[in-house]
JSON list of C-alpha atoms in Angstrom, two decimals:
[
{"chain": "A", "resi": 1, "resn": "UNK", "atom": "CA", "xyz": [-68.47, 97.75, -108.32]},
{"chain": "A", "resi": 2, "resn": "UNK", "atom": "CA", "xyz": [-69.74, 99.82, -111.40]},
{"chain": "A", "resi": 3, "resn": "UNK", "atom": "CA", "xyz": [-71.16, 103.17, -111.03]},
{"chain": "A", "resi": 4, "resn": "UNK", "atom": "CA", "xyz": [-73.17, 103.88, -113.76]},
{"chain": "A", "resi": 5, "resn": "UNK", "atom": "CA", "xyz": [-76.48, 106.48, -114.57]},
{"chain": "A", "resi": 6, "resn": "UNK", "atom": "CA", "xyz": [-78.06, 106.49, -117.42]},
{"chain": "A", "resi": 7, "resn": "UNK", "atom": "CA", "xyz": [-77.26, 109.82, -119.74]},
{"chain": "A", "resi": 8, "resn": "UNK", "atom": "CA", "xyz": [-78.00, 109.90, -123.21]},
{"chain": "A", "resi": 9, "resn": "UNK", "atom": "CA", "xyz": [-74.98, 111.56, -125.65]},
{"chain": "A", "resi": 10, "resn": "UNK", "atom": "CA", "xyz": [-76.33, 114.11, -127.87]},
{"chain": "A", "resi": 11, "resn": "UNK", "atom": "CA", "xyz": [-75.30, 113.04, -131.05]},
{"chain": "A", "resi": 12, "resn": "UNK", "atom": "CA", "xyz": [-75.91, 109.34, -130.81]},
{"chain": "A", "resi": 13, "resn": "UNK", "atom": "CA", "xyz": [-78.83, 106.94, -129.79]},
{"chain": "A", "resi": 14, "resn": "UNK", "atom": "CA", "xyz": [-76.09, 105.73, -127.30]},
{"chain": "A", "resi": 15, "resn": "UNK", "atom": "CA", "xyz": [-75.93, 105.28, -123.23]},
{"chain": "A", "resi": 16, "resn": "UNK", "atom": "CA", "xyz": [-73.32, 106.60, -121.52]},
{"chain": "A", "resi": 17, "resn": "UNK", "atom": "CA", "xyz": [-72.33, 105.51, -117.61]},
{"chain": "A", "resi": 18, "resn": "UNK", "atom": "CA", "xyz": [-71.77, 108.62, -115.38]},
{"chain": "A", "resi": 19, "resn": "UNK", "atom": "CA", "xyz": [-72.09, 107.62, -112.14]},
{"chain": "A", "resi": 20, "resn": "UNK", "atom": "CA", "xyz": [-74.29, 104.96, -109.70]},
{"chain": "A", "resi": 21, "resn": "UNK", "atom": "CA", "xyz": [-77.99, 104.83, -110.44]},
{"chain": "A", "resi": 22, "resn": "UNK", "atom": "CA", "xyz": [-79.60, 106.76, -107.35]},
{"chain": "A", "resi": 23, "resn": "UNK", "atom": "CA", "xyz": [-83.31, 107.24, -106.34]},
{"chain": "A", "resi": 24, "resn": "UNK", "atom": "CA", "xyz": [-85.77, 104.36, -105.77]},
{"chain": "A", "resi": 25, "resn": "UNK", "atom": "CA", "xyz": [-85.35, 101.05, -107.58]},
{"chain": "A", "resi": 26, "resn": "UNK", "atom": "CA", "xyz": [-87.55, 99.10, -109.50]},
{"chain": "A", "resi": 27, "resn": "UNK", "atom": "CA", "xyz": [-90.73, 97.21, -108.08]},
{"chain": "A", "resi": 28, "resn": "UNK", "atom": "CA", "xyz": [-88.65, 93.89, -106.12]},
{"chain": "A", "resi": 29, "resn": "UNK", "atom": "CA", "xyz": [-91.52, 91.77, -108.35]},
{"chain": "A", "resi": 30, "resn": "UNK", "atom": "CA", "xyz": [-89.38, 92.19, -111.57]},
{"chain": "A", "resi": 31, "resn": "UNK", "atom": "CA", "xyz": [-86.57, 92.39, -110.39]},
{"chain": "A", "resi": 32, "resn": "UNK", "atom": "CA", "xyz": [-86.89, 88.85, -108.65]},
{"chain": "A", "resi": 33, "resn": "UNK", "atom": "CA", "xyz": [-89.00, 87.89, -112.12]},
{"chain": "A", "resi": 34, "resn": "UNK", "atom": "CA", "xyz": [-85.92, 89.28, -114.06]},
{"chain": "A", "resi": 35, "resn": "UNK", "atom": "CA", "xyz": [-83.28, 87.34, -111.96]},
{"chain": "A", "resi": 36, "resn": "UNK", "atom": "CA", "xyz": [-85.21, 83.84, -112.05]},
{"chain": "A", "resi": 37, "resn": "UNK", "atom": "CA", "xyz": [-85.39, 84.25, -116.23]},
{"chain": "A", "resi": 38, "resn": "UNK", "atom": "CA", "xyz": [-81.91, 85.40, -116.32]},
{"chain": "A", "resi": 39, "resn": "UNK", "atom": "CA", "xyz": [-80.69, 82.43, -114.02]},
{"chain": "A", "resi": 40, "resn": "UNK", "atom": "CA", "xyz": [-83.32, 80.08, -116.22]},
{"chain": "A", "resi": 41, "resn": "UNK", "atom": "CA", "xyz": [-81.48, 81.41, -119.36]},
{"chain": "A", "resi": 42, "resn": "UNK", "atom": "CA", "xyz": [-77.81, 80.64, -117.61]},
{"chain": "A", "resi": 43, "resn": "UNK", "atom": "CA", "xyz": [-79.07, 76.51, -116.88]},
{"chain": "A", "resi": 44, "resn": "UNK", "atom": "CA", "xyz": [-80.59, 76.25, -120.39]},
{"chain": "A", "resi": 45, "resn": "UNK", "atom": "CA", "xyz": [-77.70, 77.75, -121.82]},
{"chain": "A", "resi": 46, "resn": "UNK", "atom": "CA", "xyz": [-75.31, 74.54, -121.64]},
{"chain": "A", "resi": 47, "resn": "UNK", "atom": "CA", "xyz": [-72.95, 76.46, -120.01]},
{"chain": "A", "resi": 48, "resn": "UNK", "atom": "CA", "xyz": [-72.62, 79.65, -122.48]},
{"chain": "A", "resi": 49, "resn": "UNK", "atom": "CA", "xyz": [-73.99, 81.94, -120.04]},
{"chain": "A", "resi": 50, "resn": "UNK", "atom": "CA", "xyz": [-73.28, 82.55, -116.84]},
{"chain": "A", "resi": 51, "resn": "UNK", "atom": "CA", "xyz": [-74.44, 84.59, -113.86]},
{"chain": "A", "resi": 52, "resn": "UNK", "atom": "CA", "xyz": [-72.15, 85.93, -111.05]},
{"chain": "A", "resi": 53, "resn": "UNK", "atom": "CA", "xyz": [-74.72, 88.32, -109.59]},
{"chain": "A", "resi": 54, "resn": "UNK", "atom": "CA", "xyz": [-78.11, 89.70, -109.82]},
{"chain": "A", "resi": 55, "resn": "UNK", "atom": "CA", "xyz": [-79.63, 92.93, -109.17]},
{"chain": "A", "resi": 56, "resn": "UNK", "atom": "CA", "xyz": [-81.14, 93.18, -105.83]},
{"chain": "A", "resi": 57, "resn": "UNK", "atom": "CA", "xyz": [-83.47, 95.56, -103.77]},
{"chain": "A", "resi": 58, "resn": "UNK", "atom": "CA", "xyz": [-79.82, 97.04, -102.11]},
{"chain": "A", "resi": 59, "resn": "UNK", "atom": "CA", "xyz": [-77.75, 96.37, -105.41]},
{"chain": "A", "resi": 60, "resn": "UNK", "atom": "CA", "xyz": [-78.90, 97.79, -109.01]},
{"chain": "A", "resi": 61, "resn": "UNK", "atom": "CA", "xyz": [-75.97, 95.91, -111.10]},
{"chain": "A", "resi": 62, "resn": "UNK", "atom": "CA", "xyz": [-75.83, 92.35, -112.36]},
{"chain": "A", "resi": 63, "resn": "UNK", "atom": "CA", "xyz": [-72.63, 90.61, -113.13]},
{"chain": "A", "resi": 64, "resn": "UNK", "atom": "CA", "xyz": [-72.96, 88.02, -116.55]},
{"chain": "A", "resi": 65, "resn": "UNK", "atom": "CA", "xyz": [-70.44, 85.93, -118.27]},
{"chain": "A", "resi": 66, "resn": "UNK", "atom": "CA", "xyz": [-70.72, 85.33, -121.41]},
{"chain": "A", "resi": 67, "resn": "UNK", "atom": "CA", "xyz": [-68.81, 82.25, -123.16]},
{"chain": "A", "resi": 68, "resn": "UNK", "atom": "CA", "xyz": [-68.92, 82.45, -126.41]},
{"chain": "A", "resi": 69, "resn": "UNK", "atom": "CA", "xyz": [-66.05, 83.91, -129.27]},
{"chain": "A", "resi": 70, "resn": "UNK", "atom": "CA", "xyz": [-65.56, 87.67, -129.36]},
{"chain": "A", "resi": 71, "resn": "UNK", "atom": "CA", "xyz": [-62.82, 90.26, -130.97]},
{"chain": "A", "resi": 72, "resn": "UNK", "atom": "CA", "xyz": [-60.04, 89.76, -128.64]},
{"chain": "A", "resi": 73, "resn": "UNK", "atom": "CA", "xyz": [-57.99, 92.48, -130.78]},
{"chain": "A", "resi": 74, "resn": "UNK", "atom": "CA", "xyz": [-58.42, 94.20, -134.41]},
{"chain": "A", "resi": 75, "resn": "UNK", "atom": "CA", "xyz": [-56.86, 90.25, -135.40]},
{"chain": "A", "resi": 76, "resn": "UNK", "atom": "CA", "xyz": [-60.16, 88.40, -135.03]},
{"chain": "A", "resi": 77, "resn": "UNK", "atom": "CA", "xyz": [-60.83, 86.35, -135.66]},
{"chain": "A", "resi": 78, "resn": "UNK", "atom": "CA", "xyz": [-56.53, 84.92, -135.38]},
{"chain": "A", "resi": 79, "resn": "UNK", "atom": "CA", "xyz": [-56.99, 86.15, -131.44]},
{"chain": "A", "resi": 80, "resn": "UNK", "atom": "CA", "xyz": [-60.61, 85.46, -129.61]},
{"chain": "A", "resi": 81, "resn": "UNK", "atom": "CA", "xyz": [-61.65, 85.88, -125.68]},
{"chain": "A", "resi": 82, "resn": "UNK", "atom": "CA", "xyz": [-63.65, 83.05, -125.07]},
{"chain": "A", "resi": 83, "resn": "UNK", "atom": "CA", "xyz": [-65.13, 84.24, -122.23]},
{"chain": "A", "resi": 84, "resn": "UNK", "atom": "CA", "xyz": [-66.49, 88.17, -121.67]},
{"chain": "A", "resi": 85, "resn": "UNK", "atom": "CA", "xyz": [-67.70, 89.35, -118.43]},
{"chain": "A", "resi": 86, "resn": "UNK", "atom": "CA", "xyz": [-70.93, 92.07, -118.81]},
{"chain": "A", "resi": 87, "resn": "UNK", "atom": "CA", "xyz": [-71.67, 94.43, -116.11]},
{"chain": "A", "resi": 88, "resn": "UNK", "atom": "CA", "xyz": [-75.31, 95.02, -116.12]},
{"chain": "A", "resi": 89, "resn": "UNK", "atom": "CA", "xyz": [-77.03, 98.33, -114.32]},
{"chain": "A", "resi": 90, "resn": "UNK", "atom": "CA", "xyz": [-80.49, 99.35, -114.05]},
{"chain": "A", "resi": 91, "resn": "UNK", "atom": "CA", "xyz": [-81.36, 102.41, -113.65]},
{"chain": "A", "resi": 92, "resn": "UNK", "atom": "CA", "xyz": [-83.89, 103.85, -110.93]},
{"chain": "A", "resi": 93, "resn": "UNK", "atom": "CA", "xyz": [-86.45, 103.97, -113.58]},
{"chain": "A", "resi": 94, "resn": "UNK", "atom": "CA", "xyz": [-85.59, 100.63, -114.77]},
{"chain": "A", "resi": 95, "resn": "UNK", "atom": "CA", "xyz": [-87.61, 99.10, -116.95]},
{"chain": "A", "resi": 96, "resn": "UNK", "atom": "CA", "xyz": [-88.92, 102.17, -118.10]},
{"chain": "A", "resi": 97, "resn": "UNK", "atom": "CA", "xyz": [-85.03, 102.94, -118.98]},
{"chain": "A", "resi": 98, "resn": "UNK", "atom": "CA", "xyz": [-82.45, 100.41, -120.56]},
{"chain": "A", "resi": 99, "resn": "UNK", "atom": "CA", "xyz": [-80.45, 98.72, -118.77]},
{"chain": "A", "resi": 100, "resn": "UNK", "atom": "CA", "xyz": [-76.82, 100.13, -119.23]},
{"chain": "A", "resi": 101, "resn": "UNK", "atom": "CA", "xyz": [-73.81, 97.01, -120.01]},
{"chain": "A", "resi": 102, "resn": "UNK", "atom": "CA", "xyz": [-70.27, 97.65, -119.55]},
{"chain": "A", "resi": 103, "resn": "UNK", "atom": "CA", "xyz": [-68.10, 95.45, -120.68]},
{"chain": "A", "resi": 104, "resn": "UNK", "atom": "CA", "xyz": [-65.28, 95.00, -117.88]},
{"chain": "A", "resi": 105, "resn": "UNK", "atom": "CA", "xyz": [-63.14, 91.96, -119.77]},
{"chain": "A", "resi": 106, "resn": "UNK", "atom": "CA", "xyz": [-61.10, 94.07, -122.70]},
{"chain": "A", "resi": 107, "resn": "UNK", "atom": "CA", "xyz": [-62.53, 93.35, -126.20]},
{"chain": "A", "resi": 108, "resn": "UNK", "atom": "CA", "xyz": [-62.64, 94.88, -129.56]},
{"chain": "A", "resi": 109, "resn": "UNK", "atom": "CA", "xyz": [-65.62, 95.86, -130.96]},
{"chain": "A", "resi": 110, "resn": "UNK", "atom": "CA", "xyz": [-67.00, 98.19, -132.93]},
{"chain": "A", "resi": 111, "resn": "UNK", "atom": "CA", "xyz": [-70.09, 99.32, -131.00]},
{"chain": "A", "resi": 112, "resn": "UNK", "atom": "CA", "xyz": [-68.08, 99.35, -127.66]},
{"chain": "A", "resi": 113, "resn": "UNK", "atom": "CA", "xyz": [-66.31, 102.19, -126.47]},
{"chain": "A", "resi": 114, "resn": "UNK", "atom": "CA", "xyz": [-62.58, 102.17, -124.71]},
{"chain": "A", "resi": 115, "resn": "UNK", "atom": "CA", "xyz": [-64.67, 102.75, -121.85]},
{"chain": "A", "resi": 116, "resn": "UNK", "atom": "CA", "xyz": [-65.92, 99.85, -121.63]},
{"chain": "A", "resi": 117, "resn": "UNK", "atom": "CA", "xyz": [-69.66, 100.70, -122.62]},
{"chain": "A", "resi": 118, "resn": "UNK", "atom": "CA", "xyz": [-71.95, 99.19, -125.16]},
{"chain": "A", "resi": 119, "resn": "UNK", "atom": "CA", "xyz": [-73.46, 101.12, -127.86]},
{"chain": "A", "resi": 120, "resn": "UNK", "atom": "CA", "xyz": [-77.04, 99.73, -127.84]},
{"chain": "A", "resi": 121, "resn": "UNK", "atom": "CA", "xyz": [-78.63, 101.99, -129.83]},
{"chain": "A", "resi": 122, "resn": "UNK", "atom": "CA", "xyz": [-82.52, 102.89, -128.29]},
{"chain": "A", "resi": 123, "resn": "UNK", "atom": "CA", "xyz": [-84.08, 99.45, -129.30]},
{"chain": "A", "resi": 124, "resn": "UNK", "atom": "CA", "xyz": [-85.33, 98.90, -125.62]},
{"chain": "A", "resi": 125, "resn": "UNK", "atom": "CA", "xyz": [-88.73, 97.88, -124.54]},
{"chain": "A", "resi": 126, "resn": "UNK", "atom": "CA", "xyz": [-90.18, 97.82, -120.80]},
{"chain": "A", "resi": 127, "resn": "UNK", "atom": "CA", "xyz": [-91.15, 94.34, -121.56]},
{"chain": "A", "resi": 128, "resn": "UNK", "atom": "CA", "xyz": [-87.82, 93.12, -122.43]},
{"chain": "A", "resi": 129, "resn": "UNK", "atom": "CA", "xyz": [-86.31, 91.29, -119.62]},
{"chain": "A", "resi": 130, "resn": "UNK", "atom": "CA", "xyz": [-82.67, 90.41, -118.17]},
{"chain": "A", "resi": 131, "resn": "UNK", "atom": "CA", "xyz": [-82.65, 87.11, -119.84]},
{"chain": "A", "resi": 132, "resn": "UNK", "atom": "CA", "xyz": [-83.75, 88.93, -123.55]},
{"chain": "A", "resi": 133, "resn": "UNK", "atom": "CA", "xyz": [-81.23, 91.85, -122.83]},
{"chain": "A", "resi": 134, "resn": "UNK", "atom": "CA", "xyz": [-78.50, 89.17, -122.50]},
{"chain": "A", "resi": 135, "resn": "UNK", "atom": "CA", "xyz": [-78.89, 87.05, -125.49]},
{"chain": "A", "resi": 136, "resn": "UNK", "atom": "CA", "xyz": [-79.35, 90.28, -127.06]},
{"chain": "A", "resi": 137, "resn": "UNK", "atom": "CA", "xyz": [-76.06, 91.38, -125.60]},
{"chain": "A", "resi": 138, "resn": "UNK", "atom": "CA", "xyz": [-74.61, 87.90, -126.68]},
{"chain": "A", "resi": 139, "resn": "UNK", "atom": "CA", "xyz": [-75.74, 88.21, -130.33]},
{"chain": "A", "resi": 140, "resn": "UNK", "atom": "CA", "xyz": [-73.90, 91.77, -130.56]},
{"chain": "A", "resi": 141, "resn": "UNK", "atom": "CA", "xyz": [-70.44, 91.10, -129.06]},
{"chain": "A", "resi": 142, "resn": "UNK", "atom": "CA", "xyz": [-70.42, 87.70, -131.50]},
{"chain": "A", "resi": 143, "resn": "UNK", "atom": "CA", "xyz": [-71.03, 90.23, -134.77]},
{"chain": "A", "resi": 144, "resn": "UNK", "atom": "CA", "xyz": [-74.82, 88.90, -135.18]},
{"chain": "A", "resi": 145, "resn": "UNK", "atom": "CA", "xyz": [-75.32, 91.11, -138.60]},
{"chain": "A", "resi": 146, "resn": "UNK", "atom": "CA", "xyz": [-78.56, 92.04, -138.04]},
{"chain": "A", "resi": 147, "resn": "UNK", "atom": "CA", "xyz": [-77.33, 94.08, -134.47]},
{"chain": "A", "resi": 148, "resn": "UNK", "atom": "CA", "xyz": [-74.02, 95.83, -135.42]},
{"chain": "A", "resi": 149, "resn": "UNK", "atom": "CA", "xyz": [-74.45, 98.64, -136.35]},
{"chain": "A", "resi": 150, "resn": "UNK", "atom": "CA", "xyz": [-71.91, 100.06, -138.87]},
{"chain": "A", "resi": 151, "resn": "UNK", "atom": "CA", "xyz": [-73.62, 103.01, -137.97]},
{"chain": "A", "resi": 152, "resn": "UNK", "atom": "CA", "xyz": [-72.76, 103.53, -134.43]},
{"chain": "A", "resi": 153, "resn": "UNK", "atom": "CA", "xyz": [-71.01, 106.76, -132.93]},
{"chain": "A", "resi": 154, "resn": "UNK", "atom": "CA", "xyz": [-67.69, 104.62, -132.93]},
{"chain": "A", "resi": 155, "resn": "UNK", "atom": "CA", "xyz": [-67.66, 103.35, -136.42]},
{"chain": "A", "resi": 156, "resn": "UNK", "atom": "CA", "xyz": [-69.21, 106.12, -138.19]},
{"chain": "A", "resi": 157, "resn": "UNK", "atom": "CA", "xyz": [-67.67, 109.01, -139.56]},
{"chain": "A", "resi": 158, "resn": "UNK", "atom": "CA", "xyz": [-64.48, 107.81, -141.40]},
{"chain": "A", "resi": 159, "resn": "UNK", "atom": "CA", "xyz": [-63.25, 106.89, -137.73]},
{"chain": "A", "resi": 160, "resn": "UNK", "atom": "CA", "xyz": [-60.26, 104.74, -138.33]},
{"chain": "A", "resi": 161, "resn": "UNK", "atom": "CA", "xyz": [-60.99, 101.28, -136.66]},
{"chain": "A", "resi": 162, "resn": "UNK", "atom": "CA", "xyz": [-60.12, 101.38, -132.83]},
{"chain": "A", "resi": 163, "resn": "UNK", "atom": "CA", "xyz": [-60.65, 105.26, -132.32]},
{"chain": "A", "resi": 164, "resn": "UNK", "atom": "CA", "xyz": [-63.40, 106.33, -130.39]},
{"chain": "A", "resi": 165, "resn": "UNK", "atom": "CA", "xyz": [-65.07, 109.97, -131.33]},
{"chain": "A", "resi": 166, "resn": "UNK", "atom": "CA", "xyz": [-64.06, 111.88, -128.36]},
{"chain": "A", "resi": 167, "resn": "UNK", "atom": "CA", "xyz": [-66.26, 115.43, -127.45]}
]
């Protein structure tokens, strides 16, 4: 499984996984409300979103696939994944903290790191839920315009395309 913890990077308004979320977990209410929206999402979806696993009481990470086009390589759109799987974890302040997503199926993208982790910016609201968070997710990986960010710790800077700004 993904260990993740939510740290922020100093110079971006980026997340960063470190290592497992630790401490209590979120109120078993939303997460169970969270999982039943999510899992709503996945059956209205026709099929483009799917759900592997959910955060539980014992478990803070959920497992989504996602089936839509996304940057296979620098070639996109020539070469496409079809399919990404999305690691999801929630911190021990969750909602009151973002969620973290790691990509764990190799795509390129500019506001994803070689690491795996989404840039998300700090757009986050306690009252966004799992199901939000992934179309939100969704939107990014497939270029939505209005969510990547040309101005994101990977793409800024004169950073040719495919480098990550190491510290």
């Amino acid at each position: 499984k993904p260990r993740a913890r939510a740290t922020s990077l100093r110079s971006s308004r980026c997340w960063s996984p470190a290592e497992a979320p630790s401490g209590a977990m979120t109120s078993p209410i939303r997460l169970q409300s969270d999982l039943e929206r999510l899992q709503a999402l996945a059956t209205t979806s026709g099929g483009r979103i799917a759900v592997h696993s959910g955060p539980s009481a014992t478990s803070p990470f959920a497992i989504v696939e996602l089936r839509y086009a996304t940057a296979g390589s620098d070639r996109y759109p020539l070469e496409r994944r079809e399919q990404t799987r999305i690691s999801i974890a929630l911190p021990a302040r969750y909602p009151f903290q973002p969620p973290l997503a790691t990509v764990q199926t190799p795509i390129w993208h500019p506001n994803v790191f070689a690491s795996g982790t989404i840039c998300l910016g700090t757009r986050w609201s306690a009252t966004e839920g799992l199901d939000l968070f992934a179309q939100r997710l969704a939107r990014l990986l497939t270029f939505d315009p209005l969510l990547v960010s040309t101005a994101s710790p990977r793409t800024s800077g004169g950073l040719p395309d495919g480098q990550v700004r190491r510290r």
